[in-house]
Coordinates of C-alpha atoms and ligand atoms in Angstrom, one line a residue:
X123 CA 0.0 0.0 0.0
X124 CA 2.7 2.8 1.0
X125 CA 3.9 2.4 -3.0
X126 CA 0.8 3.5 -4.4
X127 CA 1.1 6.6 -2.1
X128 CA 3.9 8.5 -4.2
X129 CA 2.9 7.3 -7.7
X130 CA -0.7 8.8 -6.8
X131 CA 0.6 12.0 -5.7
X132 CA 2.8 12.1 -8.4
X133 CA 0.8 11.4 -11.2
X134 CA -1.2 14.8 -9.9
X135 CA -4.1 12.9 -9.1
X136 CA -4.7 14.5 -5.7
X137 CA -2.5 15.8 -3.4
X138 CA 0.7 13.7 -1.3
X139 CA -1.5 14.2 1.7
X140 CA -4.8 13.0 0.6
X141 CA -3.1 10.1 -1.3
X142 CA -1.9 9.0 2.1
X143 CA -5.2 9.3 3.5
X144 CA -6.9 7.5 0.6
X145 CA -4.2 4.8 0.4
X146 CA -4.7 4.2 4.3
X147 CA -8.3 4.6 4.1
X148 CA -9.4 2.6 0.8
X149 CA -6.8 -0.4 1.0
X150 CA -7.1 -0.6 -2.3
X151 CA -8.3 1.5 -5.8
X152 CA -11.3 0.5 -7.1
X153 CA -11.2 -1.9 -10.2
X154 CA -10.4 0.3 -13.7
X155 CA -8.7 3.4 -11.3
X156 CA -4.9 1.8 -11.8
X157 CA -5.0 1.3 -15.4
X158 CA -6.3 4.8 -16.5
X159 CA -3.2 6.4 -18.8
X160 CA -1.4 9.6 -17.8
X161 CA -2.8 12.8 -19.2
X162 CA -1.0 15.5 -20.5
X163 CA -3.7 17.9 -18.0
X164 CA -3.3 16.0 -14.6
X165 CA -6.8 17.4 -13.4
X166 CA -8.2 15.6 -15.8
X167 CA -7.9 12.8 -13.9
X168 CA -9.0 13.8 -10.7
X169 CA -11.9 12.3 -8.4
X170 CA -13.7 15.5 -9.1
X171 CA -13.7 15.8 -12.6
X172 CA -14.1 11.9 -12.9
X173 CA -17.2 12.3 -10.9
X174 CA -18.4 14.8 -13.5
X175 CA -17.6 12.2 -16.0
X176 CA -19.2 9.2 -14.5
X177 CA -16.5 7.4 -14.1
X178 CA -14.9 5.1 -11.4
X179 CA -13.5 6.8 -8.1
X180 CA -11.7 6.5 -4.8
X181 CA -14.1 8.7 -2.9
X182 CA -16.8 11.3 -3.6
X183 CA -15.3 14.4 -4.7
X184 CA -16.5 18.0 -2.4
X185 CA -16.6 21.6 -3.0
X186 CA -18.5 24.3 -1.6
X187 CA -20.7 27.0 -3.6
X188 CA -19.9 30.3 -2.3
X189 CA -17.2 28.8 -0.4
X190 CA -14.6 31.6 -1.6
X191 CA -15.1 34.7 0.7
X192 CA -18.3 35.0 2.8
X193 CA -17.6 32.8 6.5
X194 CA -13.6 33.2 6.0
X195 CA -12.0 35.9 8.9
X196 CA -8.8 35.7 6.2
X197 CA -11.5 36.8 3.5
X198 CA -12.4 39.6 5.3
X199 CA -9.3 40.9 6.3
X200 CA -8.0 40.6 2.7
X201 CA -11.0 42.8 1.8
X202 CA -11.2 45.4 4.3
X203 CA -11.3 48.9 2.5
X204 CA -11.7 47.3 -1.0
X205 CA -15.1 46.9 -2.6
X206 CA -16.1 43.6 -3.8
X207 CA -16.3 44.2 -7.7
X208 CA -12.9 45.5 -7.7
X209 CA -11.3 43.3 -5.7
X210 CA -12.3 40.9 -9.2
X211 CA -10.0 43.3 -11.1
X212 CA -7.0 42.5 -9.1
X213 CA -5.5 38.8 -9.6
X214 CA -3.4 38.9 -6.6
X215 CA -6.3 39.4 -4.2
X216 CA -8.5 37.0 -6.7
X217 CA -5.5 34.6 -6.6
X218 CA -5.3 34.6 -2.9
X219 CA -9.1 34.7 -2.1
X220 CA -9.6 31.5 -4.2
X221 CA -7.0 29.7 -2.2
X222 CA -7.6 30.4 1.2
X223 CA -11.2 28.1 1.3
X224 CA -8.9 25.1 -0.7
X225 CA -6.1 25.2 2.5
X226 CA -8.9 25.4 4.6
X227 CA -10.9 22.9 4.1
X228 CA -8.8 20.7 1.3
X229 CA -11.7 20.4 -1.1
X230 CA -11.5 18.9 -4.2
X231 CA -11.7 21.5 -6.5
X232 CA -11.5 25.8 -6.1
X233 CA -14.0 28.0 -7.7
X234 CA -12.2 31.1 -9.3
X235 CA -13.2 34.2 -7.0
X236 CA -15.5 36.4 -8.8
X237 CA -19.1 37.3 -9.9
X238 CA -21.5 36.6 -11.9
X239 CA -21.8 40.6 -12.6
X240 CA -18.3 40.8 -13.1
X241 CA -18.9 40.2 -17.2
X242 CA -21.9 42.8 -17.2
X243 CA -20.1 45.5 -15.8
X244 CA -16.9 44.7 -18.3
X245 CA -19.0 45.7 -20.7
X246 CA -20.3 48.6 -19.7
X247 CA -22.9 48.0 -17.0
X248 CA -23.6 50.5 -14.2
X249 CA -23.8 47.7 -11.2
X250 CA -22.2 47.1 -7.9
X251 CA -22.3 44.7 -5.6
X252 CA -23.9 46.4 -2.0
X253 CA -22.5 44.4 0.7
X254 CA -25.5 42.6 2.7
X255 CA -27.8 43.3 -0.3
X256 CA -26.6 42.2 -3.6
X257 CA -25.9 43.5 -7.1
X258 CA -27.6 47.1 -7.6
X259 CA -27.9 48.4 -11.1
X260 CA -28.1 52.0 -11.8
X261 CA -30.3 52.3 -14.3
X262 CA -32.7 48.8 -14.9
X263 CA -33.1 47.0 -18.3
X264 CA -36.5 48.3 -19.6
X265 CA -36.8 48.8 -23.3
X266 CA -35.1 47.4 -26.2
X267 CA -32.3 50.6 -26.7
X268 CA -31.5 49.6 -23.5
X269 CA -30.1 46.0 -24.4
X270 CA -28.8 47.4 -27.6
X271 CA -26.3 48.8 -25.5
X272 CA -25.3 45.6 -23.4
X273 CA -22.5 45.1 -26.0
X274 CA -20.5 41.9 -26.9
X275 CA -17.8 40.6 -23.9
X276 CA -14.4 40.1 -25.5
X277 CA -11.4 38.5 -23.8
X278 CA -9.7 42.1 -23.6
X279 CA -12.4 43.1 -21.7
X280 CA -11.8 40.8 -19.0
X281 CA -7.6 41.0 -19.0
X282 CA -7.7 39.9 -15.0
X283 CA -9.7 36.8 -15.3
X284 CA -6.9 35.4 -17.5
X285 CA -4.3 36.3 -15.6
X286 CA -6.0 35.1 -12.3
X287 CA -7.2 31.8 -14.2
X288 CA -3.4 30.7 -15.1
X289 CA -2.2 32.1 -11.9
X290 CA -4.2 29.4 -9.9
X291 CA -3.7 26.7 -12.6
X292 CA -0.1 27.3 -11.6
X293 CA -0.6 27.4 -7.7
X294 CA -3.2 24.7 -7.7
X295 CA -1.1 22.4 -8.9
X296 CA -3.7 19.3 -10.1
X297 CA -6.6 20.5 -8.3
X298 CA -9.5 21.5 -10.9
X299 CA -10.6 25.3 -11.0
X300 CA -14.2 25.6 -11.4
X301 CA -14.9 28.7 -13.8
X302 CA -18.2 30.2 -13.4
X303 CA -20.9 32.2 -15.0
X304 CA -24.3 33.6 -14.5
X305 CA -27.3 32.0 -16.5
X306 CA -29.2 34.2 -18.6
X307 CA -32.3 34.4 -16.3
X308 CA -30.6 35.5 -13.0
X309 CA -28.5 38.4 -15.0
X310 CA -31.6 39.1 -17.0
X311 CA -33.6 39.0 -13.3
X312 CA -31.1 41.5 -11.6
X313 CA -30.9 43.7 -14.6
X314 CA -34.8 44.2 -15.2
X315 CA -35.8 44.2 -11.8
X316 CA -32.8 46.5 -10.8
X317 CA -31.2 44.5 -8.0
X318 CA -32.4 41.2 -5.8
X319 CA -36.0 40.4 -6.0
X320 CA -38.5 38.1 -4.0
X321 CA -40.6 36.8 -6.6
X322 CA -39.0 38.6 -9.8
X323 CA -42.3 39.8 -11.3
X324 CA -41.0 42.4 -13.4
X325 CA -39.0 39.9 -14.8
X326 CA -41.7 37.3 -15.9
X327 CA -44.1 40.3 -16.5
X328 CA -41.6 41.2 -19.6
X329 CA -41.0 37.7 -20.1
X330 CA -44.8 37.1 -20.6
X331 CA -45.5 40.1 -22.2
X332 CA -42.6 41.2 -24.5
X333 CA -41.4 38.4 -26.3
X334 CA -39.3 40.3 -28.7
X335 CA -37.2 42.6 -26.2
X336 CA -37.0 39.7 -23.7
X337 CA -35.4 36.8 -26.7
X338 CA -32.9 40.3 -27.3
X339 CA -31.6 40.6 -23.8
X340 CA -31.3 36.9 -23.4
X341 CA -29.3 36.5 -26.7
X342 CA -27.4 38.6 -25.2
X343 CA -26.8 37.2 -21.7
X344 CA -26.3 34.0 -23.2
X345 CA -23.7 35.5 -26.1
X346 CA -22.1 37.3 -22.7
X347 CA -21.8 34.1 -20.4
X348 CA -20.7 31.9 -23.2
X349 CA -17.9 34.4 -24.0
X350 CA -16.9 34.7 -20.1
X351 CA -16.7 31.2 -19.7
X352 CA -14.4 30.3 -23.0
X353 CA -11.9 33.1 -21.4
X354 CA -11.9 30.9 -18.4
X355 CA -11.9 27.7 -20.2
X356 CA -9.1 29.0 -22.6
X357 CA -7.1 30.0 -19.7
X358 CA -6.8 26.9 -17.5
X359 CA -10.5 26.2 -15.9
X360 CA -11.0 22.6 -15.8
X361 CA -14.8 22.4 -15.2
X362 CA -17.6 25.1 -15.5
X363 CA -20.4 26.2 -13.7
X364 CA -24.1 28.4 -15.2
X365 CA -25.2 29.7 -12.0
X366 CA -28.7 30.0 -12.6
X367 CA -29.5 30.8 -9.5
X368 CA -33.1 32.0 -9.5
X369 CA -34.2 30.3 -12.7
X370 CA -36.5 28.0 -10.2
X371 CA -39.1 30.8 -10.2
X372 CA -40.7 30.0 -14.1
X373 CA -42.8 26.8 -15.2
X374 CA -41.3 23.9 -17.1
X375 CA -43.2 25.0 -20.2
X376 CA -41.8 28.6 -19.6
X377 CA -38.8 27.6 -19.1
X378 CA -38.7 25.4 -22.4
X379 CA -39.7 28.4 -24.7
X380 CA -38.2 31.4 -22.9
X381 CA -35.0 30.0 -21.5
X382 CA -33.6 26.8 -22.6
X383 CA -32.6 28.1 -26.6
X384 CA -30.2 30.2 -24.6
X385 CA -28.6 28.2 -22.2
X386 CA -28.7 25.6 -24.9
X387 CA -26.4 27.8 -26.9
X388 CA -23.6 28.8 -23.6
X389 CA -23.8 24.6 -23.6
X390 CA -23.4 23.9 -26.7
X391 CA -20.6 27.2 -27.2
X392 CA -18.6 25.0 -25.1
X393 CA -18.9 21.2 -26.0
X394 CA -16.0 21.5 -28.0
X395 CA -13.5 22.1 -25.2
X396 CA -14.8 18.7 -23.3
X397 CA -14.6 20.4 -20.0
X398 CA -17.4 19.2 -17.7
X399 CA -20.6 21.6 -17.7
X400 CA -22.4 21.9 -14.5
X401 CA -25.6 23.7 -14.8
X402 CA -27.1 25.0 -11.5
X403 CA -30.2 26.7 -9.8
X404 CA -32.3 26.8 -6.7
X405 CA -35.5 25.3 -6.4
X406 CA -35.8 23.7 -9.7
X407 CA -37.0 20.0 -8.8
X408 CA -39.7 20.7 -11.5
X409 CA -37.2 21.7 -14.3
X410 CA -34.7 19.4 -13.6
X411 CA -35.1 17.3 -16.6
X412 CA -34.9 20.8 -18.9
X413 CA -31.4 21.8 -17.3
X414 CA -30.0 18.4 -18.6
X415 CA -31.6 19.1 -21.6
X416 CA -29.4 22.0 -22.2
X417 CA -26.5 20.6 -22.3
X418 CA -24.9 20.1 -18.8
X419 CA -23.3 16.7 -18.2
X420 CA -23.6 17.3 -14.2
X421 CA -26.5 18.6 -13.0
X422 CA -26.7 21.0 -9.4
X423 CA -29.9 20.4 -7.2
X424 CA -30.9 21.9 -4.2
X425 CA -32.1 20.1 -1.0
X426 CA -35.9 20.4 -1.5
X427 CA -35.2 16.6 -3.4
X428 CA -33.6 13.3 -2.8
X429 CA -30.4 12.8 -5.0
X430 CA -31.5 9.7 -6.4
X431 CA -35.1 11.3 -7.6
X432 CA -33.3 14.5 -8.9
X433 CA -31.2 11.5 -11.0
X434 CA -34.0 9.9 -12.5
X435 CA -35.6 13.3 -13.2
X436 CA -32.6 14.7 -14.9
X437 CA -32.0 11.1 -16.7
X438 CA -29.4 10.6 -19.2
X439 CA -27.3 9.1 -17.4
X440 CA -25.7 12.7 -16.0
X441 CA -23.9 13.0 -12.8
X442 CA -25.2 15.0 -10.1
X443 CA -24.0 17.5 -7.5
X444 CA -25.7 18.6 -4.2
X445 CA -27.3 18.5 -1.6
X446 CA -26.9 18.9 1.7
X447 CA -29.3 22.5 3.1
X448 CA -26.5 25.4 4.1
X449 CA -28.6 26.1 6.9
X450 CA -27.9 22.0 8.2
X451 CA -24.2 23.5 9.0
X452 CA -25.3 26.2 11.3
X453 CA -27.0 23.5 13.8
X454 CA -25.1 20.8 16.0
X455 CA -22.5 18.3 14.4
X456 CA -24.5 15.3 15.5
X457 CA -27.4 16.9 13.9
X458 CA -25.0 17.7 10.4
X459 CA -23.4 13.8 10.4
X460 CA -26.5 11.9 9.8
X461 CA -27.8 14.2 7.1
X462 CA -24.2 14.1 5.0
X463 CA -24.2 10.3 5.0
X464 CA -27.5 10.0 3.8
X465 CA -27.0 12.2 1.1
X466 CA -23.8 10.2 0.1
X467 CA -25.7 7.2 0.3
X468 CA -28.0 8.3 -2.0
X469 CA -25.5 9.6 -4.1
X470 CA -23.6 6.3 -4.1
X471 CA -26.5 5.2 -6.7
X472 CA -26.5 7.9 -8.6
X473 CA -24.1 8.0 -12.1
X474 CA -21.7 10.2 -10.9
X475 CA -21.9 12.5 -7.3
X476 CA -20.1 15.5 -6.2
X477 CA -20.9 16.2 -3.0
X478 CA -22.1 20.1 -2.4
X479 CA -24.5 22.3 -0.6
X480 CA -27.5 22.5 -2.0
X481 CA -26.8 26.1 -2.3
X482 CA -24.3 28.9 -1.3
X483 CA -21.9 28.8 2.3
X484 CA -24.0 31.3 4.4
X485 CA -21.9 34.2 5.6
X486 CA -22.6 33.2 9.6
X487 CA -20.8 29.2 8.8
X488 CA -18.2 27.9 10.7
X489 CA -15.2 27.6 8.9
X490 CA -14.0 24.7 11.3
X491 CA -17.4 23.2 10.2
X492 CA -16.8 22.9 7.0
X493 CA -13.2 21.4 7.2
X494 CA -14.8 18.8 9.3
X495 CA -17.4 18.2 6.9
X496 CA -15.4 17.7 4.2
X497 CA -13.0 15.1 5.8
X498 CA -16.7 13.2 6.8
X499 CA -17.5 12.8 3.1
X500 CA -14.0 12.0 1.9
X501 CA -13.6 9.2 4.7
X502 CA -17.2 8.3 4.7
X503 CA -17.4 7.6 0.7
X504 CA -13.9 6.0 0.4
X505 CA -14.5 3.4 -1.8
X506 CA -14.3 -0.5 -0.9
X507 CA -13.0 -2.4 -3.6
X508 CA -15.3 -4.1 -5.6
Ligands
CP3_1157 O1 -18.4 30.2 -5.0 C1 -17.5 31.1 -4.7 O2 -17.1 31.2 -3.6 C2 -16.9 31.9 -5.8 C3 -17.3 33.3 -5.8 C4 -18.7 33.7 -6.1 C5 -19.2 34.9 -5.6 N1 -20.4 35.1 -6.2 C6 -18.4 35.9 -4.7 C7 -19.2 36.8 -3.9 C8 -19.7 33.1 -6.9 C9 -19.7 31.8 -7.6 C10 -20.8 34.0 -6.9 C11 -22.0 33.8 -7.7 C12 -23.1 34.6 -7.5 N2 -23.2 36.0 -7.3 C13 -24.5 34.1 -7.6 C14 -24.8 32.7 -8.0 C15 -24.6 31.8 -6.8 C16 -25.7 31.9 -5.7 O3 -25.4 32.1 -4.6 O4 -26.9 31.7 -6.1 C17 -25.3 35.2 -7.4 C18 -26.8 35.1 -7.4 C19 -24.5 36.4 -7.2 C20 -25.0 37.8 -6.9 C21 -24.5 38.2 -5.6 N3 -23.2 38.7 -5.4 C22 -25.1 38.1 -4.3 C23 -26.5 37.6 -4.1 C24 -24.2 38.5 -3.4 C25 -24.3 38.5 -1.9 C26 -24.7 39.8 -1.2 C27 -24.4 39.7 0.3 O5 -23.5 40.3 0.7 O6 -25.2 38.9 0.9 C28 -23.0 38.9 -4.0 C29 -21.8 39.4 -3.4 C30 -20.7 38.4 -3.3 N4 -20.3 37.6 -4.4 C31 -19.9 38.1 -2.2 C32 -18.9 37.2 -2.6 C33 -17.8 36.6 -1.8 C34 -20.0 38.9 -0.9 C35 -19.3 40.2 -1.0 C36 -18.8 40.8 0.3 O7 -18.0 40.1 0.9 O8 -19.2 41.9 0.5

């Protein structure tokens, strides 16, 4: 056993550490794990973008939404005097911020440390990000010379992300780094309704009732995202994530006819790179099914449904991430335990599971919480051999 612990960690499969822990842990690699080739891109072989794939391995693969910034003290510090959306701007803070939850809490992949507003004001948007509240526009999407002027994102537009994607790829050394953009409903929800919203009726009263100026602004969300997450891609980002966070709010025939062309198109924009292509929102149990259909090959759920129902609904045969409820982590560990178990045992039967939230860290978390939790699904799911 102690041999397999240096050709694991040097093959960039995971870190020396955790391929001591494994080693100790699993005994032995499942069937089909040893005989997979060396890749030129180490991270392509990792548990977490395995899991993506469906494929074989030695435990299930974590990461936290929102878990860059938010419940860190070292976040905060970092930030002090510096507002959020310009902190993006700077790769050494970006760099930095996107590491600290990955020491932390040794997850199995980082998400790059921005926003999904970051594209909209690159091209031109008056927005910013009010801390406790949410993105704020200054003047809401209404008419159609309005989105005529939300503009095309080019990769010079976005100069930092580059430079902050190949500065982790370097740093992470093997670990995957998730890049991330927001789906076309959620920028088109914050941009019509002007900042966060309850129910978001402004932006299904122009969905309903102004076909033509609402197909324009998503054609142009989509053409946005699709263009923020090649940059990423292009630069070093392993996997990818549409936050669509709100998208829950519409009906699956709504969704099929005012949504899904778009995020069809970021999907499809991106096959060709063979990156994995998670596809996320809250509340979507009914919709499920449609956010597959887009595309993805893993599909995000929330914790309003079992893992293995949210499989059958999103069928194909595509690998799931979720779910455990953020606000589970804010009561007692022996409340916490039980809950993450179950949801890896359910996700033991599903084609592919990367543990997650069901939705973002909440700010109040314990860091300390979330270390521990992590180590619990590691240990918990290492695999047995066949
Ligand atoms: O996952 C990560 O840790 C990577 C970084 C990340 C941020 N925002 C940093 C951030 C990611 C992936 C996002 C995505 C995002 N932003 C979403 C989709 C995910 C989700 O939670 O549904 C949405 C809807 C937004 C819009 C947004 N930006 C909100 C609602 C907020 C929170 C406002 C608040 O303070 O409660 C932000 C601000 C934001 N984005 C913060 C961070 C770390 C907090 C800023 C601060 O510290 O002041």
């Amino acid at each position: 056993m102690a041999g397999l612990v240096p050709i694991l960690a040097c093959t960039g499969v995971i870190s020396a550490d955790l391929a001591r822990r494994v080693a100790g842990l699993v005994g032995r690699w499942p069937v089909g794990y040893e005989t997979i080739p060396k890749v030129s891109q180490p991270q392509t072989n990792s548990p977490f973008i395995r899991a993506c794939r469906g494929e074989p391995v030695p435990y299930t693969p974590v990461w936290f939404m929102r878990q860059a910034g938010r419940s860190l003290p070292e976040y905060h510090r970092l930030r002090e005097g510096i507002a959020m959306l310009d902190s993006c701007t700077r790769p050494e803070l970006v760099t930095e911020i996107t590491l600290q939850p990955v020491r932390r809490y040794d997850v199995d992949a980082a998400i790059l440390y921005s926003d999904i507003v970051v594209p909209l004001r690159a091209v031109g948007v008056d927005v910013d990000i009010k801390p406790g509240v949410g993105p704020v526009m200054g003047q809401p999407v209404r008419t159609l010379d309005d989105v005529s002027r939300l503009r095309a994102l080019e990769p010079a537009d976005v100069p930092y992300i580059t430079e902050s994607v190949k500065a982790l790829v370097g740093e992470l050394g093997g670990k995957p780094l998730i890049g991330f953009a927001g789906g076309p409903f959620t920028l088109a929800s914050y941009l019509i309704e002007g900042g966060p919203s309850k129910n978001h009726d402004k932006t299904k009263a122009l969905m309903y009732g102004n076909p033509e100026l609402w197909h324009a602004l998503m054609g142009r969300l989509a053409g946005i995202a699709l263009s923020f997450l090649r940059v990423q891609i292009e630069a070093g980002a392993s996997a990818v994530q549409l936050f669509d966070s709100w998208v829950g709010v519409v009906s699956p025939a709504d969704y099929r006819h005012a949504i899904l062309p778009h995020t069809s198109r970021i999907f499809a924009g991106l096959a060709a790179y063979g990156v994995p292509r998670i596809h996320f929102g809250v509340g979507t149990g009914e919709l499920l099914g449609l956010l597959g259909e887009a595309g993805a090959d893993v599909v995000g759920v929330d914790w309003r449904i079992p893992l293995d129902e949210a499989a059958r609904r999103v069928g194909g045969g595509k690998a799931i991430q979720g779910n455990l409820d953020p606000s589970v982590l804010l009561a007692p560990w022996n409340v916490i335990e039980p809950r993450a178990r179950a949801i890896l045992d359910r996700g033991a039967a599903v084609p592919g599971h990367v543990f997650n939230l069901g939705h973002g860290v909440l700010p109040q978390t314990d860091p300390d919480v979330l270390a521990r939790l992590t180590s619990l699904v590691h240990e918990a799911s290492a695999r047995t051999p066949a």
